[in-house]
Short mmCIF file of C-alpha atoms in Angstrom, two decimals:
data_model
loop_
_atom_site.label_atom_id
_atom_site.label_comp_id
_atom_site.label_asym_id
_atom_site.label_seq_id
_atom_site.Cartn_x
_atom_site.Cartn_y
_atom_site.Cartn_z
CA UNK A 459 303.09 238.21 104.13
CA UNK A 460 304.88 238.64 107.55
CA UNK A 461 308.15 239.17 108.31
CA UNK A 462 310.13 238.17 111.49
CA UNK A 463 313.12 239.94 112.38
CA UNK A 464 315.39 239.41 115.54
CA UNK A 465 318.64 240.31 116.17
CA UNK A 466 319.52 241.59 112.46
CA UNK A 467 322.39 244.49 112.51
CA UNK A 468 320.55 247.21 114.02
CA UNK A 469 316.62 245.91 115.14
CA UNK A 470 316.21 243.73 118.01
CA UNK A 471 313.03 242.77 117.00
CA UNK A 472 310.56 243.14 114.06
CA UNK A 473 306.77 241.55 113.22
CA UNK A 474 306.27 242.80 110.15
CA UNK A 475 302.72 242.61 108.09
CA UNK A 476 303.33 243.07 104.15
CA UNK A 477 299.75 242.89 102.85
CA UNK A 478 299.73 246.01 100.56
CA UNK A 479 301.37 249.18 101.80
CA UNK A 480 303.73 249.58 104.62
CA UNK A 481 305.75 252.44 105.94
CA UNK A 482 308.23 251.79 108.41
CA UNK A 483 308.91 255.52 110.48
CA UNK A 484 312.15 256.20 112.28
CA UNK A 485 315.10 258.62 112.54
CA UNK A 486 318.04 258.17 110.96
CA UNK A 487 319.92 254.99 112.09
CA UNK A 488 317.07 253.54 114.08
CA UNK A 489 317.22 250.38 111.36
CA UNK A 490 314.65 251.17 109.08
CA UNK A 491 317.25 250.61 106.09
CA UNK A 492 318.04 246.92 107.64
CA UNK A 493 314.39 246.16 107.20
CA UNK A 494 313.71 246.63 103.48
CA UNK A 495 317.86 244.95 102.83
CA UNK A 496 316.81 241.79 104.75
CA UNK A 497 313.48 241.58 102.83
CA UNK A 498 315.03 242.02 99.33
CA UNK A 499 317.93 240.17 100.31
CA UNK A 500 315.50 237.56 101.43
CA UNK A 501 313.27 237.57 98.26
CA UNK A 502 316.18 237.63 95.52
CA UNK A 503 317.65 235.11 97.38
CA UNK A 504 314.92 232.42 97.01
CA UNK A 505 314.27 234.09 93.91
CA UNK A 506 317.71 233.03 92.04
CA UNK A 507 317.73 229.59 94.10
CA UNK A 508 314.87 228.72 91.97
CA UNK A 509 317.58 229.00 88.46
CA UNK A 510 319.82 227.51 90.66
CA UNK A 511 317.74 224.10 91.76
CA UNK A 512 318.20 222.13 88.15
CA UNK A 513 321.50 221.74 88.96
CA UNK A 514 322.20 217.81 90.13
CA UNK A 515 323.54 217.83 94.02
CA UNK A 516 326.29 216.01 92.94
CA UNK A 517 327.38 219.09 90.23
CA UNK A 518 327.13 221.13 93.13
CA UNK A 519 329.35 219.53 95.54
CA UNK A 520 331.92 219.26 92.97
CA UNK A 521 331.65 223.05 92.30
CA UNK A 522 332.48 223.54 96.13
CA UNK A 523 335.03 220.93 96.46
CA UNK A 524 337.12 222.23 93.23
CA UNK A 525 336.78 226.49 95.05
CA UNK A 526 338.31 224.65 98.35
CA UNK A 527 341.24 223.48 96.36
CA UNK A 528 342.11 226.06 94.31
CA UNK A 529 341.80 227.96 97.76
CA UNK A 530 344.33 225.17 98.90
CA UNK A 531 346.56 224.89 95.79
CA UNK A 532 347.31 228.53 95.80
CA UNK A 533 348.11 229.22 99.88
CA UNK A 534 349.86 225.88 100.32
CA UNK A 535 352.27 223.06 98.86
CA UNK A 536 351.67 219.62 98.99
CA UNK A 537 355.10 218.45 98.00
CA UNK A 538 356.19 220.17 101.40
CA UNK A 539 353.52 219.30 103.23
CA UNK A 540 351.99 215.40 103.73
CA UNK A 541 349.68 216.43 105.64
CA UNK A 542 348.11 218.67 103.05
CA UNK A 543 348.42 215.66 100.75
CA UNK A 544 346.45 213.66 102.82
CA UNK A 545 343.66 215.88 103.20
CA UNK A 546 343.31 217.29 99.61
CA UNK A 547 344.15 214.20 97.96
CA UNK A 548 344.59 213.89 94.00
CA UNK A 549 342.25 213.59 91.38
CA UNK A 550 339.40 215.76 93.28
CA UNK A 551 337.31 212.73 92.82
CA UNK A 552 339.31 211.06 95.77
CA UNK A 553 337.82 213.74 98.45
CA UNK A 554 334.49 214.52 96.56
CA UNK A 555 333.22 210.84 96.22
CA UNK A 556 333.53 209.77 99.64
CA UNK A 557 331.35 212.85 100.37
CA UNK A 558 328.64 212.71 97.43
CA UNK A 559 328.59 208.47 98.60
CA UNK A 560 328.11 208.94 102.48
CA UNK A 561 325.78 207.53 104.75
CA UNK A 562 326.81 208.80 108.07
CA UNK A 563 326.84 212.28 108.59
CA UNK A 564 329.12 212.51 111.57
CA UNK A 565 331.72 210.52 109.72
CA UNK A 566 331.12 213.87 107.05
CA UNK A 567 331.10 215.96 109.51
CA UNK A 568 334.59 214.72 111.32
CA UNK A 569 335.97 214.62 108.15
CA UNK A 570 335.54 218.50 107.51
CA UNK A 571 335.93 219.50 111.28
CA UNK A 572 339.66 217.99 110.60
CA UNK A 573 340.26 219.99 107.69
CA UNK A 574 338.65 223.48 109.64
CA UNK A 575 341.38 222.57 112.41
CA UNK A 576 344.65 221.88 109.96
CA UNK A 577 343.40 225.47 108.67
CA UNK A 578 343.32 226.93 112.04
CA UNK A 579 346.57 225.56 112.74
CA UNK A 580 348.34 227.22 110.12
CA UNK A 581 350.21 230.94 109.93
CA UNK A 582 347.99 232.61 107.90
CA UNK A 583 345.52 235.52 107.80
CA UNK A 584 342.48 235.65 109.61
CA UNK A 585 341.23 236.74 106.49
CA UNK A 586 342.10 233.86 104.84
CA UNK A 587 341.57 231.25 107.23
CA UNK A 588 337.99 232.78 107.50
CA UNK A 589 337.67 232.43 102.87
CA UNK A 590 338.68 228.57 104.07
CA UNK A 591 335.79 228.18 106.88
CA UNK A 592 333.52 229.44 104.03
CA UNK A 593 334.35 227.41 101.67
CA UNK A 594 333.82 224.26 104.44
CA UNK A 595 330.46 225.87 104.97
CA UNK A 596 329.40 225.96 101.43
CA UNK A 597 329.95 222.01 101.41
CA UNK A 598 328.59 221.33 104.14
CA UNK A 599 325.46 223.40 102.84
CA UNK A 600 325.46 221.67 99.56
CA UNK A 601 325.69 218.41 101.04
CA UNK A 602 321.98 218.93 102.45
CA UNK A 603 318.76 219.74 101.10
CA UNK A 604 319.02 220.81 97.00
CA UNK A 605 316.85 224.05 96.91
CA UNK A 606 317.73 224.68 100.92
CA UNK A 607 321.82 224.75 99.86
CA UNK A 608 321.27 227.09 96.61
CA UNK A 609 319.34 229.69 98.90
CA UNK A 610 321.97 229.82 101.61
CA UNK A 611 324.48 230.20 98.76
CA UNK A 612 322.73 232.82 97.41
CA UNK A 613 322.14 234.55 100.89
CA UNK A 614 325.40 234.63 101.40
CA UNK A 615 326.24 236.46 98.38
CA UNK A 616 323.59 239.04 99.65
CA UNK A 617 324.59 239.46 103.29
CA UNK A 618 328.17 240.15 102.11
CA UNK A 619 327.21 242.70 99.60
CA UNK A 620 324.42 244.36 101.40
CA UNK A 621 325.89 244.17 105.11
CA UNK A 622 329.42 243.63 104.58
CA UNK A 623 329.14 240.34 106.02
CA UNK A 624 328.29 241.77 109.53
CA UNK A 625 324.34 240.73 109.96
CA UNK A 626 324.15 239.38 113.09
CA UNK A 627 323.27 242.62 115.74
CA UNK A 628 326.03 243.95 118.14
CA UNK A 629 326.44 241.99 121.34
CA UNK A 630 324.85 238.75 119.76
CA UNK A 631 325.85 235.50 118.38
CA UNK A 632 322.61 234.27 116.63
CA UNK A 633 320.03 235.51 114.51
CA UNK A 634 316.83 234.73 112.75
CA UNK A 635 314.63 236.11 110.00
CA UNK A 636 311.65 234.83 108.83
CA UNK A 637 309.53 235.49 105.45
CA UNK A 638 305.96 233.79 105.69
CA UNK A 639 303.33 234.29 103.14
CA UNK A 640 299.70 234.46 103.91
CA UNK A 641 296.75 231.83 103.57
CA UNK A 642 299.43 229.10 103.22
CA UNK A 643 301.88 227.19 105.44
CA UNK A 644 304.95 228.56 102.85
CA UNK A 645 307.47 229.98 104.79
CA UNK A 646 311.39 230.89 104.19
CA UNK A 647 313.38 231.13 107.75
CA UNK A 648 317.03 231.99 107.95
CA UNK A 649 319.16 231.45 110.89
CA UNK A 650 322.85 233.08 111.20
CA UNK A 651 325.68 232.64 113.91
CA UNK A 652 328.40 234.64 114.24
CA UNK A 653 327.47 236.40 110.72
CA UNK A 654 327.21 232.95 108.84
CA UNK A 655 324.12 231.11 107.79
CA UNK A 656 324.27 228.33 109.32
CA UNK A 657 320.12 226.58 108.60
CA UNK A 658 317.78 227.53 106.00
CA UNK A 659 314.35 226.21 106.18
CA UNK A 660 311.80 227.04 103.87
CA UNK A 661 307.73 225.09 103.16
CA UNK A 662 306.24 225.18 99.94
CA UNK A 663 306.86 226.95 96.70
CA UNK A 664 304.86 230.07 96.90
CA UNK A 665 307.15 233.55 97.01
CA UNK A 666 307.82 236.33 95.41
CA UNK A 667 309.89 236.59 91.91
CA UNK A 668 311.26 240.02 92.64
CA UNK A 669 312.16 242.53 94.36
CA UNK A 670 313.44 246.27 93.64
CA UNK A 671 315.26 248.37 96.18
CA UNK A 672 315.18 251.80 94.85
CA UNK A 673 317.96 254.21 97.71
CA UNK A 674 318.17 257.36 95.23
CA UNK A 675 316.09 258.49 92.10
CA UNK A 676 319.31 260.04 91.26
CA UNK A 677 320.51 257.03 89.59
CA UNK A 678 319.19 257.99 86.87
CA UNK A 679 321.86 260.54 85.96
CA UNK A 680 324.56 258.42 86.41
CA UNK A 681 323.12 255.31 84.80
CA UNK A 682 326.05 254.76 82.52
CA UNK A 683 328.45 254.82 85.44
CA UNK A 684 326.24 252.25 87.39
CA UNK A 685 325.93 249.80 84.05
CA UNK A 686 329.81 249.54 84.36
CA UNK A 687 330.18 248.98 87.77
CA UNK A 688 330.27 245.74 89.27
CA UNK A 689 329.07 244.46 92.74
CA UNK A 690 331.83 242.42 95.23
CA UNK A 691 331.30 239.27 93.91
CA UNK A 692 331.69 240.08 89.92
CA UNK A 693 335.22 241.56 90.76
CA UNK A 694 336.29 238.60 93.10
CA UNK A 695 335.24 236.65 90.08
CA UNK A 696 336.77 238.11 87.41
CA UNK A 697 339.97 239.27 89.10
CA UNK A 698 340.74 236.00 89.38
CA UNK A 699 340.62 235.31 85.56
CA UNK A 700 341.86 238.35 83.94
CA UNK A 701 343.09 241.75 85.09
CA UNK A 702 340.81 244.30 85.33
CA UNK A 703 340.36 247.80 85.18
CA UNK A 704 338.90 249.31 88.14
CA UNK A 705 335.31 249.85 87.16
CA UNK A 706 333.76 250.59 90.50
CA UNK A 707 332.24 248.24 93.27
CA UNK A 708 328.61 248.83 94.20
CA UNK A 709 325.98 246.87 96.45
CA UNK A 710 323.53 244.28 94.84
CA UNK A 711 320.36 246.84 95.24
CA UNK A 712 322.19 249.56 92.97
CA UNK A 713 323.43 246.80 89.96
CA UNK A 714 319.89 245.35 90.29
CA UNK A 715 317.73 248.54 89.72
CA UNK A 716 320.49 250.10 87.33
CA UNK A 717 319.71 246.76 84.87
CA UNK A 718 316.02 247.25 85.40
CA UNK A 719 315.98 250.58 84.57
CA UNK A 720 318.02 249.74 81.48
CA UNK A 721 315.26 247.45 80.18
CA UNK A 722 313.20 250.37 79.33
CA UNK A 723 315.18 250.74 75.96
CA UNK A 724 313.68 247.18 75.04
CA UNK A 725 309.72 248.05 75.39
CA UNK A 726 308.22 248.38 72.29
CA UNK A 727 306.26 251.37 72.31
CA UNK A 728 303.07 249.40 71.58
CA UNK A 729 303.18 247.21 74.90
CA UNK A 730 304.22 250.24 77.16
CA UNK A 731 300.80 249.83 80.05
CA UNK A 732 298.40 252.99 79.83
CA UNK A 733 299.58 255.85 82.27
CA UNK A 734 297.03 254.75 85.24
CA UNK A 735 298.78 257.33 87.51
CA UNK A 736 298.82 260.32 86.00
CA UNK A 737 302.79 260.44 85.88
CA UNK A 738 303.21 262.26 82.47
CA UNK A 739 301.66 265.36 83.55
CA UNK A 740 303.31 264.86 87.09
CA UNK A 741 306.30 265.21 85.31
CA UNK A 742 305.50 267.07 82.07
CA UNK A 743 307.08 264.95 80.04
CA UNK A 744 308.40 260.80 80.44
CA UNK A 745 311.91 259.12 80.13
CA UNK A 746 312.95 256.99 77.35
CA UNK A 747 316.05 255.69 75.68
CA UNK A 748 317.12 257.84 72.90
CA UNK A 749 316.90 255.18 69.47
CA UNK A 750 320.57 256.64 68.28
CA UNK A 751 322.97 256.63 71.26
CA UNK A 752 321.06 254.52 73.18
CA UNK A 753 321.00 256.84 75.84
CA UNK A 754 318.14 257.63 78.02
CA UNK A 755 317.00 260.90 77.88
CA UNK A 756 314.31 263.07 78.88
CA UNK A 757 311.41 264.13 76.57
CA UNK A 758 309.90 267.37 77.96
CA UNK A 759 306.39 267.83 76.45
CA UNK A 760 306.47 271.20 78.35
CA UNK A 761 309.29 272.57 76.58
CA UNK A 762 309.06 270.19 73.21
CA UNK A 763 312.52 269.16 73.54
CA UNK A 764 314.47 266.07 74.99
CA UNK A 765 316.98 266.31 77.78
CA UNK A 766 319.70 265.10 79.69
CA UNK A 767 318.33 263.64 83.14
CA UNK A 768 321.67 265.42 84.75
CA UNK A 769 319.33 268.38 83.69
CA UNK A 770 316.45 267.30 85.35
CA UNK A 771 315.14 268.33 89.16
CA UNK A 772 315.48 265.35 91.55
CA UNK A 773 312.31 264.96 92.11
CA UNK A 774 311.10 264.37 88.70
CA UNK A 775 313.29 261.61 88.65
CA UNK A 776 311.35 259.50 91.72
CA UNK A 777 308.23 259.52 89.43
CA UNK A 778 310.54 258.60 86.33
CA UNK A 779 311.98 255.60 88.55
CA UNK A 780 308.13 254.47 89.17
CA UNK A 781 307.40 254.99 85.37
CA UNK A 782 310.36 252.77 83.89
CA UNK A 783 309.79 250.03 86.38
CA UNK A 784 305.93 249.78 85.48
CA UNK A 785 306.69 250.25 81.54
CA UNK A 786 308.80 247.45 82.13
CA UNK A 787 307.00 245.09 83.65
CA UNK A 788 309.55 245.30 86.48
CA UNK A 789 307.31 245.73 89.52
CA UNK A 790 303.53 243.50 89.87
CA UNK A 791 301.80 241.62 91.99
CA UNK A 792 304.67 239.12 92.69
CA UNK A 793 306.99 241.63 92.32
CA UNK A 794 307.63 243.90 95.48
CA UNK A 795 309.09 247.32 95.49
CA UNK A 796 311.31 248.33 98.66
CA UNK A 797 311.70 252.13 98.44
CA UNK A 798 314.24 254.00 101.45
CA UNK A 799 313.24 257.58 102.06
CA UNK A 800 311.18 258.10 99.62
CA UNK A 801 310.71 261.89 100.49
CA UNK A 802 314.40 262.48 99.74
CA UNK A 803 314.61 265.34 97.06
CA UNK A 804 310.71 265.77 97.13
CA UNK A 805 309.39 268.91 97.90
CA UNK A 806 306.91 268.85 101.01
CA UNK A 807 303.82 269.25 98.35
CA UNK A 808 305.49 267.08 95.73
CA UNK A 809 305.84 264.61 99.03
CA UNK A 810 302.25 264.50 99.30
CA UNK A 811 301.69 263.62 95.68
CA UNK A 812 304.38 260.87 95.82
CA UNK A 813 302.44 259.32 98.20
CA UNK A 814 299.41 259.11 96.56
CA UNK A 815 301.66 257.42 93.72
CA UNK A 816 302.63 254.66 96.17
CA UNK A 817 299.25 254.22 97.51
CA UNK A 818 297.96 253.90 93.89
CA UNK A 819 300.70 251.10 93.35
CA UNK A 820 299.58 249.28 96.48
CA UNK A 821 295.96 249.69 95.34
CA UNK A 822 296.66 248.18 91.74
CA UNK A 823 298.00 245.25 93.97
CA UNK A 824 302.09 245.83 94.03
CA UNK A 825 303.38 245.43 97.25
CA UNK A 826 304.85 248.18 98.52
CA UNK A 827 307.24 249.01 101.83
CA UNK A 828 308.84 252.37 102.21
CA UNK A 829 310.92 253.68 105.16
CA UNK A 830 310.71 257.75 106.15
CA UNK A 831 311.48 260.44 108.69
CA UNK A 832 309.04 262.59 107.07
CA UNK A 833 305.52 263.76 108.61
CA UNK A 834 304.41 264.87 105.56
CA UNK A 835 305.21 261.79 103.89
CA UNK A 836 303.21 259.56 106.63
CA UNK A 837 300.24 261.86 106.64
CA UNK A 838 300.40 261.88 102.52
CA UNK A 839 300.24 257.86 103.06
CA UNK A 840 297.33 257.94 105.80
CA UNK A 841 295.21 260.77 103.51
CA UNK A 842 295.52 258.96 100.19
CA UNK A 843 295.01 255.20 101.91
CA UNK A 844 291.56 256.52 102.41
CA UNK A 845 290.67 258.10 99.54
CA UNK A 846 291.46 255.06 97.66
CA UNK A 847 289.72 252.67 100.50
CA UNK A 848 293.43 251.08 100.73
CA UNK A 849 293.85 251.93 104.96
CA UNK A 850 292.82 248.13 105.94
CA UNK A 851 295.89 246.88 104.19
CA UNK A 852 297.99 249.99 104.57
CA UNK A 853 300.42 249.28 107.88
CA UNK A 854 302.54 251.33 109.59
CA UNK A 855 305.73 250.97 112.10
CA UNK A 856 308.03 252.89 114.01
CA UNK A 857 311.74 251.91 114.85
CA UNK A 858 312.86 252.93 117.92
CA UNK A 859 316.26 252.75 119.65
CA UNK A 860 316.52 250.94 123.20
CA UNK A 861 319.04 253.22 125.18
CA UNK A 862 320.12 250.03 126.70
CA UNK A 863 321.38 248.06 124.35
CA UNK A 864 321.17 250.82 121.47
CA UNK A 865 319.42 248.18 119.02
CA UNK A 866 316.08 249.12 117.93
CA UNK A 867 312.62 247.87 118.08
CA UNK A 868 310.11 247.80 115.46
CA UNK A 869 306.47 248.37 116.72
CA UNK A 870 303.19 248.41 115.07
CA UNK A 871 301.54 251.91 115.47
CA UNK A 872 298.89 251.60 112.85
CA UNK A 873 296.45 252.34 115.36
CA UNK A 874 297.77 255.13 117.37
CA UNK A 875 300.19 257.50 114.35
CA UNK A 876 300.20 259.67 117.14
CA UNK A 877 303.52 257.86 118.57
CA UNK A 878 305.03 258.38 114.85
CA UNK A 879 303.87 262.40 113.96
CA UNK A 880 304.93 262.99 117.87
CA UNK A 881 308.39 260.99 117.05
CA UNK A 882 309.05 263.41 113.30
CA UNK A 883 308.05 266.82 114.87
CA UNK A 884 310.06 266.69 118.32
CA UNK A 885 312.94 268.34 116.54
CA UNK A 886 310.63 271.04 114.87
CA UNK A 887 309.09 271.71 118.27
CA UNK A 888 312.25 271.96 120.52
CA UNK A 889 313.06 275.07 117.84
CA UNK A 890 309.96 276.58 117.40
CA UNK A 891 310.03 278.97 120.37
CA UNK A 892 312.53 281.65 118.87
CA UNK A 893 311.67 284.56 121.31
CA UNK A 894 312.37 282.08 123.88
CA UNK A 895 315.94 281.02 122.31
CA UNK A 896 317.05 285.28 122.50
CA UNK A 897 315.92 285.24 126.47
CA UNK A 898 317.97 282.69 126.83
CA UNK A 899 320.46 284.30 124.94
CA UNK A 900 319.95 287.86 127.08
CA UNK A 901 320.00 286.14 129.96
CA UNK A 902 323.51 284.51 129.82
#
């Protein structure tokens, strides 16, 4: 797989090869997090398009014509206004047929351009007149290719809850990304101006089901809290029904790995895969859902007890993330696993064996892509990619900011990890010299 990136939030530009393993090197906010978002934003996208596609175009016209009205209905009258009569006529069927029925798509296109306008001409919010423009968009969308309207649906759903609706980069106007899979011609491309998709393209029907973005291994502790919470678009939904209590708003990534991780509880023993990677005597122990409360738990083989994972060091937790998504099934060969920083709460030596984990993923053919800051990390990567003959499909990248136009470019260093160790250890090396730091000191 490749991925194209240019002008996404923070990177300028990105080729990106996604053949087994790939680590994407950077300081903080050089866009490194932007990569692996777009890519599961990408994936899940076409991922839920494909539940979405059995639906008739017709059905989903309708849908989007009935959310314009009750937009409508509820910001304006039509018994004060004719001209609101006129263009939101009653039964729905009046505006909707016309559409599903057309031949001409400039006499479509007119016809929602004048509605966008009687919008713009009103006093109301930006806010609002922007839900409105949407809601144009998603009929527009739906009025064109089936499977090609349910993906920019669902992108859109992503982009707001993974860049808060702000994914085109600083400065610019139009974007692009584009997801193309190897030895075939299948391809998903996604372009966006002024933060809105505006064409989806996509050739053939090979991708990937799945993706997991895993930000924390702390999760785990708070698993409960993140079953409860819901992500943007669940509370616009359901605020609209019912009132709700206030259970917490989180991004797509954290609801998606907090109901994989959940799915442990339903492996039967029997069918849990072999440990391949040596993670029960990483950890000592392996989590499970207690069969009582339902709660997961901890079962220490080291100190033959269970316990809490709030009681549990951080880092045994990123090994416990890896071993509930492989009992489950949730990560494969079609299934790709995004993982941001993964050194976070790793010791430097527990670093190096985390790595080895990852490269032992990649090698049983998951597709892997992790971003760090860590040297130890990268090296762990580059050590254990040729131990386990993985280094010709193990890739690496560093982000870099322009101090022009302070976006960053993503460049392929796979060949020369000099650029990336020199990159990490700057830092370390401008504080090394201590004796030099007190003659400094003396002298002032």
């Amino acid at each position: 797989m490749k991925l194209k990136i240019r002008n996404i939030n923070k990177i300028k530009s990105a080729d990106i090869k996604l053949d087994g393993l790939t680590v994407i090197a950077g300081a903080n906010s050089s866009g490194k997090s932007t990569v692996g978002k777009l890519l599961f934003s990408m994936i899940k996208s076409q991922s839920n398009a494909e539940f979405l596609n059995h639906q008739s175009k017709e059905a989903k016209i309708r849908k989007r014509v009935d959310e314009l009205y009750k937009r409508a209905n509820r910001c304006f009258s039509r018994f004060n206004d004719t001209e609101f009569a006129e263009l939101f006529p009653l039964p729905t069927s009046l505006f909707t047929d016309p559409l599903v029925e057309a031949t001409d798509e400039n006499e479509v296109e007119q016809r929602l351009s004048s509605i966008v306008s009687w919008i713009n001409s009103k006093d109301i919010s930006p806010r609002i007149k922007s839900l409105f423009r949407q809601d144009i968009d998603n009929i527009s969308i739906a009025l064109g290719d089936s499977k090609a309207a349910d993906i920019a649906s669902e992108v859109r759903v992503f982009i707001e809850s993974e860049f808060m609706n702000r994914i085109c980069s600083y400065g610019t106007k139009e974007s692009e990304a584009i997801l193309g899979y190897e030895n075939s011609s299948n391809s998903l491309s996604l372009k966006f101006i002024d933060d809105s998709i505006k064409h989806v393209a996509y050739d053939g029907d090979e991708y990937l089901t799945d993706a997991t973005y895993v930000e924390s291994p702390l999760y785990l502790h708070i698993l409960d809290t993140l079953l409860q919470a819901v992500t943007y678009q669940e509370y616009q939904k359901y605020q609209k029904k019912h009132t709700m209590s206030f259970r917490g708003m989180v991004p797509i990534h954290i609801k998606d790995l907090a109901n994989k991780l959940y799915t442990l509880q339903f492996v039967s023993p029997e069918k849990k895969v072999a440990s391949e990677y040596g993670l029960t005597d990483i950890m000592g122990g392996h989590f499970a859902f207690d069969d009582d409360s339902k709660a997961l738990k901890f079962v220490s083989d080291n100190m033959g007890i269970d316990l809490s994972p709030i009681n549990i060091a951080s880092g045994i937790k990123s090994f416990g993330v890896v071993q509930m998504l492989l009992e489950s099934q949730l990560i494969g060969n079609d299934k790709i696993l995004i993982w941001d920083e993964p050194e976070n709460h790793l010791h430097p030596q527990w670093q190096v064996i985390f790595a080895e984990t990852l490269v032992k993923l990649a090698k049983h053919g998951i597709p892997v892509v992790i971003s760090t800051h860590s040297p130890y990390f990268v090296q762990g990567i580059r050590y254990f990619s040729a131990v386990h003959s993985l280094e010709s499909y193990t890739n690496y990248y560093l982000a870099e900011e322009e101090p022009e136009s302070k976006l960053s470019v993503v460049k392929d260093v796979t060949k020369d990890l000099n650029q990336v160790f020199s990159k990490l250890a700057t830092p370390l090396n401008d504080i090394m010299n201590v004796d030099q730091a007190r003659r400094n000191r003396e002298e002032k």
